[in-house]
Tab-separated table of C-alpha atoms in Angstrom:
chain	number	residue	atom	x	y	z
A	1	GLY	CA	71.555	17.206	75.635
A	2	ALA	CA	74.362	14.492	75.267
A	3	VAL	CA	74.170	13.121	78.600
A	4	VAL	CA	76.109	9.992	79.508
A	5	SER	CA	75.622	7.934	82.677
A	6	GLN	CA	77.648	5.374	84.424
A	7	HIS	CA	76.239	2.748	87.005
A	8	PRO	CA	77.530	1.989	89.544
A	9	SER	CA	79.422	5.396	90.608
A	10	TRP	CA	81.562	3.269	92.769
A	11	VAL	CA	82.219	-0.293	93.624
A	12	ILE	CA	84.144	-2.580	96.026
A	13	CYS	CA	84.745	-6.113	95.255
A	14	LYS	CA	86.747	-8.995	96.603
A	15	SER	CA	89.772	-10.346	94.579
A	16	GLY	CA	88.889	-13.057	92.067
A	17	THR	CA	85.309	-11.861	91.417
A	18	SER	CA	83.872	-9.988	88.398
A	19	VAL	CA	81.987	-6.897	88.220
A	20	LYS	CA	79.943	-5.251	85.583
A	21	ILE	CA	79.952	-1.201	84.940
A	22	GLU	CA	77.079	0.233	82.651
A	23	CYS	CA	77.554	3.278	80.437
A	24	ARG	CA	74.311	4.571	78.951
A	25	SER	CA	73.411	7.408	76.726
A	26	LEU	CA	70.488	8.995	78.092
A	27	ASP	CA	69.187	11.226	75.386
A	28	PHE	CA	70.695	9.980	72.246
A	29	GLN	CA	71.977	6.659	70.513
A	30	ALA	CA	75.697	5.966	70.227
A	31	THR	CA	76.780	3.314	67.894
A	32	THR	CA	80.295	3.973	69.384
A	33	MET	CA	81.339	4.064	72.876
A	34	PHE	CA	84.788	4.221	74.546
A	35	TRP	CA	86.049	2.905	77.767
A	36	TYR	CA	89.057	4.715	79.478
A	37	ARG	CA	90.967	3.832	82.546
A	38	GLN	CA	92.445	6.618	84.607
A	39	PHE	CA	94.857	6.255	87.739
A	40	PRO	CA	94.968	8.845	90.381
A	41	LYS	CA	96.451	12.269	89.329
A	42	GLN	CA	97.036	10.589	85.848
A	43	SER	CA	95.517	10.904	82.255
A	44	LEU	CA	92.958	8.929	80.605
A	45	MET	CA	94.099	5.929	78.822
A	46	LEU	CA	91.849	4.201	76.009
A	47	MET	CA	91.147	0.797	76.857
A	48	ALA	CA	88.740	-0.089	74.068
A	49	THR	CA	86.265	1.075	71.438
A	50	SER	CA	82.714	-0.495	71.833
A	51	ASN	CA	80.839	-0.704	68.592
A	52	GLU	CA	77.174	-1.528	68.498
A	53	GLY	CA	76.507	-4.864	67.347
A	54	SER	CA	80.063	-5.920	66.919
A	55	LYS	CA	83.105	-7.026	68.952
A	56	ALA	CA	85.102	-4.300	70.717
A	57	THR	CA	88.365	-3.238	69.526
A	58	TYR	CA	91.134	-3.371	72.220
A	59	GLU	CA	93.972	-1.131	72.665
A	60	GLN	CA	97.401	-2.707	72.566
A	61	GLY	CA	98.152	-4.135	76.120
A	62	VAL	CA	94.701	-4.353	77.145
A	63	GLU	CA	93.373	-8.039	77.998
A	64	LYS	CA	90.253	-8.594	76.106
A	65	ASP	CA	89.389	-11.745	78.066
A	66	LYS	CA	89.839	-9.684	81.424
A	67	PHE	CA	87.976	-6.588	80.257
A	68	LEU	CA	84.943	-7.821	78.531
A	69	ILE	CA	82.945	-5.363	76.638
A	70	ASN	CA	79.289	-5.658	75.245
A	71	HIS	CA	77.602	-2.918	73.279
A	72	ALA	CA	74.251	-4.652	73.015
A	73	SER	CA	72.023	-1.650	72.243
A	74	LEU	CA	72.468	1.849	70.852
A	75	THR	CA	72.176	3.197	74.479
A	76	LEU	CA	74.020	0.958	76.651
A	77	SER	CA	77.657	-0.511	76.568
A	78	THR	CA	79.085	-2.649	79.794
A	79	LEU	CA	82.524	-3.460	80.794
A	80	THR	CA	83.012	-6.508	82.910
A	81	VAL	CA	86.311	-6.892	84.871
A	82	THR	CA	86.638	-10.554	85.388
A	83	SER	CA	88.657	-12.142	88.075
A	84	ALA	CA	89.386	-8.800	89.234
A	85	HIS	CA	92.672	-8.062	91.317
A	86	PRO	CA	93.801	-5.015	93.288
A	87	GLU	CA	95.870	-3.743	90.407
A	88	ASP	CA	92.723	-3.548	88.603
A	89	SER	CA	91.628	-0.934	91.055
A	90	SER	CA	91.017	2.370	89.142
A	91	PHE	CA	88.530	4.928	87.866
A	92	TYR	CA	86.919	3.607	84.681
A	93	ILE	CA	85.435	6.469	82.385
A	94	CYS	CA	83.344	5.690	79.423
A	95	SER	CA	82.339	8.205	76.734
A	96	ALA	CA	79.824	8.209	73.682
A	97	ARG	CA	80.345	9.334	70.283
A	98	VAL	CA	78.092	11.929	68.894
A	99	VAL	CA	77.945	12.943	65.314
A	100	ALA	CA	76.510	16.071	64.306
A	101	GLY	CA	77.181	18.420	61.418
A	102	GLY	CA	80.195	16.267	60.191
A	103	ARG	CA	81.894	16.698	63.471
A	104	HIS	CA	82.542	13.652	65.946
A	105	GLU	CA	82.357	14.595	69.714
A	106	GLN	CA	82.985	12.284	72.583
A	107	TYR	CA	80.849	12.965	75.769
A	108	PHE	CA	82.024	11.429	78.935
A	109	GLY	CA	80.228	9.683	81.732
A	110	PRO	CA	80.959	10.643	85.478
A	111	GLY	CA	83.330	7.549	85.881
A	112	THR	CA	83.167	4.359	88.023
A	113	ARG	CA	85.566	3.923	90.893
A	114	LEU	CA	86.538	0.258	91.335
A	115	THR	CA	88.373	-0.671	94.370
A	116	VAL	CA	89.541	-4.536	94.548
A	117	THR	CA	90.259	-5.813	97.917
B	1	GLN	CA	100.985	5.162	71.349
B	2	GLN	CA	100.505	8.992	69.820
B	3	GLN	CA	101.873	11.549	72.561
B	4	VAL	CA	100.547	14.738	73.470
B	5	LYS	CA	102.596	16.485	75.823
B	6	GLN	CA	101.003	19.039	78.274
B	7	SER	CA	102.771	21.469	80.685
B	8	PRO	CA	102.582	22.689	83.346
B	9	GLN	CA	101.785	19.579	85.502
B	10	SER	CA	100.229	21.911	88.262
B	11	LEU	CA	99.546	25.812	88.052
B	12	ILE	CA	98.366	28.115	90.857
B	13	VAL	CA	96.778	31.324	89.828
B	14	GLN	CA	95.493	34.305	91.879
B	15	LYS	CA	91.741	35.051	91.334
B	16	GLY	CA	91.396	37.300	88.444
B	17	GLY	CA	94.539	36.217	86.579
B	18	ILE	CA	95.143	34.497	83.439
B	19	SER	CA	95.877	30.720	83.463
B	20	ILE	CA	97.848	29.386	80.717
B	21	ILE	CA	98.049	25.650	79.752
B	22	ASN	CA	100.437	24.543	76.845
B	23	CYS	CA	100.362	21.460	74.727
B	24	ALA	CA	102.396	19.889	72.003
B	25	TYR	CA	101.850	17.121	69.461
B	26	GLU	CA	103.843	15.393	66.942
B	27	ASN	CA	101.504	13.647	64.472
B	28	THR	CA	100.366	15.917	61.848
B	29	ALA	CA	97.400	13.614	60.981
B	30	PHE	CA	95.717	14.890	64.247
B	31	ASP	CA	92.780	17.061	63.130
B	32	TYR	CA	90.781	18.247	66.072
B	33	PHE	CA	92.156	19.647	69.396
B	34	PRO	CA	89.815	19.606	72.362
B	35	TRP	CA	90.228	20.697	75.831
B	36	TYR	CA	88.534	18.898	78.782
B	37	GLN	CA	87.918	20.025	82.376
B	38	GLN	CA	87.770	17.249	85.120
B	39	PHE	CA	86.716	17.843	88.672
B	40	PRO	CA	87.860	15.245	91.364
B	41	GLY	CA	85.587	12.008	90.860
B	42	LYS	CA	84.025	13.135	87.896
B	43	GLY	CA	84.348	12.425	84.188
B	44	PRO	CA	85.997	15.105	81.809
B	45	ALA	CA	83.428	17.879	80.473
B	46	LEU	CA	84.384	19.249	76.979
B	47	LEU	CA	85.224	22.806	77.445
B	48	ILE	CA	86.336	24.193	73.996
B	49	ALA	CA	87.801	22.711	70.985
B	50	ILE	CA	89.471	23.826	67.829
B	51	ARG	CA	90.517	22.724	64.281
B	52	PRO	CA	94.090	23.148	62.609
B	53	ASP	CA	92.828	25.517	60.232
B	54	VAL	CA	91.904	28.089	62.745
B	55	SER	CA	94.552	30.183	64.820
B	56	GLU	CA	92.463	31.013	67.592
B	57	LYS	CA	88.966	30.328	69.068
B	58	LYS	CA	87.427	32.072	72.015
B	59	GLU	CA	84.370	31.159	74.042
B	60	GLY	CA	83.694	33.365	77.068
B	61	ARG	CA	86.668	33.414	79.270
B	62	PHE	CA	88.274	30.366	77.308
B	63	THR	CA	90.495	30.861	74.356
B	64	ILE	CA	92.412	28.328	72.419
B	65	SER	CA	95.617	29.547	70.544
B	66	PHE	CA	96.687	27.042	67.855
B	67	ASN	CA	100.112	27.059	66.149
B	68	LYS	CA	100.045	24.678	63.220
B	69	SER	CA	103.668	25.036	62.258
B	70	ALA	CA	105.078	24.564	65.522
B	71	LYS	CA	102.538	21.778	66.623
B	72	GLN	CA	101.503	23.583	69.698
B	73	PHE	CA	98.194	24.797	71.219
B	74	SER	CA	97.303	26.484	74.499
B	75	LEU	CA	94.381	27.316	76.696
B	76	HIS	CA	93.949	30.542	78.162
B	77	ILE	CA	91.485	31.111	80.978
B	78	MET	CA	90.876	34.696	81.354
B	79	ASP	CA	89.952	36.299	84.950
B	80	SER	CA	90.398	32.957	86.564
B	81	GLN	CA	87.994	32.074	89.360
B	82	PRO	CA	88.091	29.880	92.351
B	83	GLY	CA	85.290	27.603	90.488
B	84	ASP	CA	87.937	26.958	87.649
B	85	SER	CA	90.100	24.995	89.975
B	86	ALA	CA	90.111	21.555	88.446
B	87	THR	CA	92.271	19.447	86.202
B	88	TYR	CA	92.616	20.164	82.548
B	89	PHE	CA	93.310	17.932	79.832
B	90	CYS	CA	94.259	18.820	76.245
B	91	ALA	CA	93.490	16.118	73.605
B	92	ALA	CA	94.253	15.446	70.015
B	93	SER	CA	91.702	13.572	67.790
B	94	ILE	CA	92.621	11.429	64.686
B	95	PHE	CA	90.140	10.373	62.265
B	96	ILE	CA	90.558	6.462	62.122
B	97	GLY	CA	88.579	3.454	61.382
B	98	GLY	CA	85.240	5.535	60.533
B	99	GLY	CA	85.498	7.764	63.680
B	100	ASN	CA	87.771	9.867	65.978
B	101	LYS	CA	90.055	8.606	68.394
B	102	LEU	CA	91.132	10.899	71.182
B	103	THR	CA	94.800	10.962	72.803
B	104	PHE	CA	95.027	12.920	76.181
B	105	GLY	CA	97.669	15.012	77.545
B	106	THR	CA	99.072	14.286	80.982
B	107	GLY	CA	96.845	16.963	82.722
B	108	THR	CA	97.249	20.223	84.427
B	109	GLN	CA	95.863	20.645	88.010
B	110	LEU	CA	94.677	24.360	88.202
B	111	LYS	CA	94.280	25.889	91.634
B	112	VAL	CA	92.739	29.404	91.541
B	113	GLU	CA	93.405	31.400	95.006
B	114	LEU	CA	91.518	34.223	96.467
């Protein structure tokens, strides 16, 4: 259980275009999902918290107009990188929160490799 | 941003040996400490986790040791196998805004040699 998928697994786009990444919880509902960014051989940095039916909460230094997050249903959150530039090239990973027995766990998706040319 | 310091950055262990990865934190509000395993090109997978009211937790070959007074915790992998070769991240969770928020350590690249 607690499987999280991401689509696409990798994407190449041209500078100035926008790209959408989907995060789905496959066998559970998630009112909260998280988006992380990971550079090669580095740690995961939290970008934003996505809440179903409400606006996302962005971490300090993350441009909300550039990284648009929509959590339209209990099983889907999307991250749109708008007007992408080469410096946006990174590994984007989502996670979904599971609450069970009073505990909060995050289950991670397989990640999306974005390359902006 | 709350920091979690992790060491070593990389580690080479012989097959059958013990791999030890250490983490330290500052914020005493952290209330949950998970460890994640990540293979190249994949997302992190939860390996084992501990709460600060417990000093040790063991699951199979994986053990977390937790020292609350020193604000340190470590992952021990017993009988390390080549299949354990991956990047390991410690994390610390804080309950905020109705849910938990994770802060990750910098990661340890483990290589288990035959």
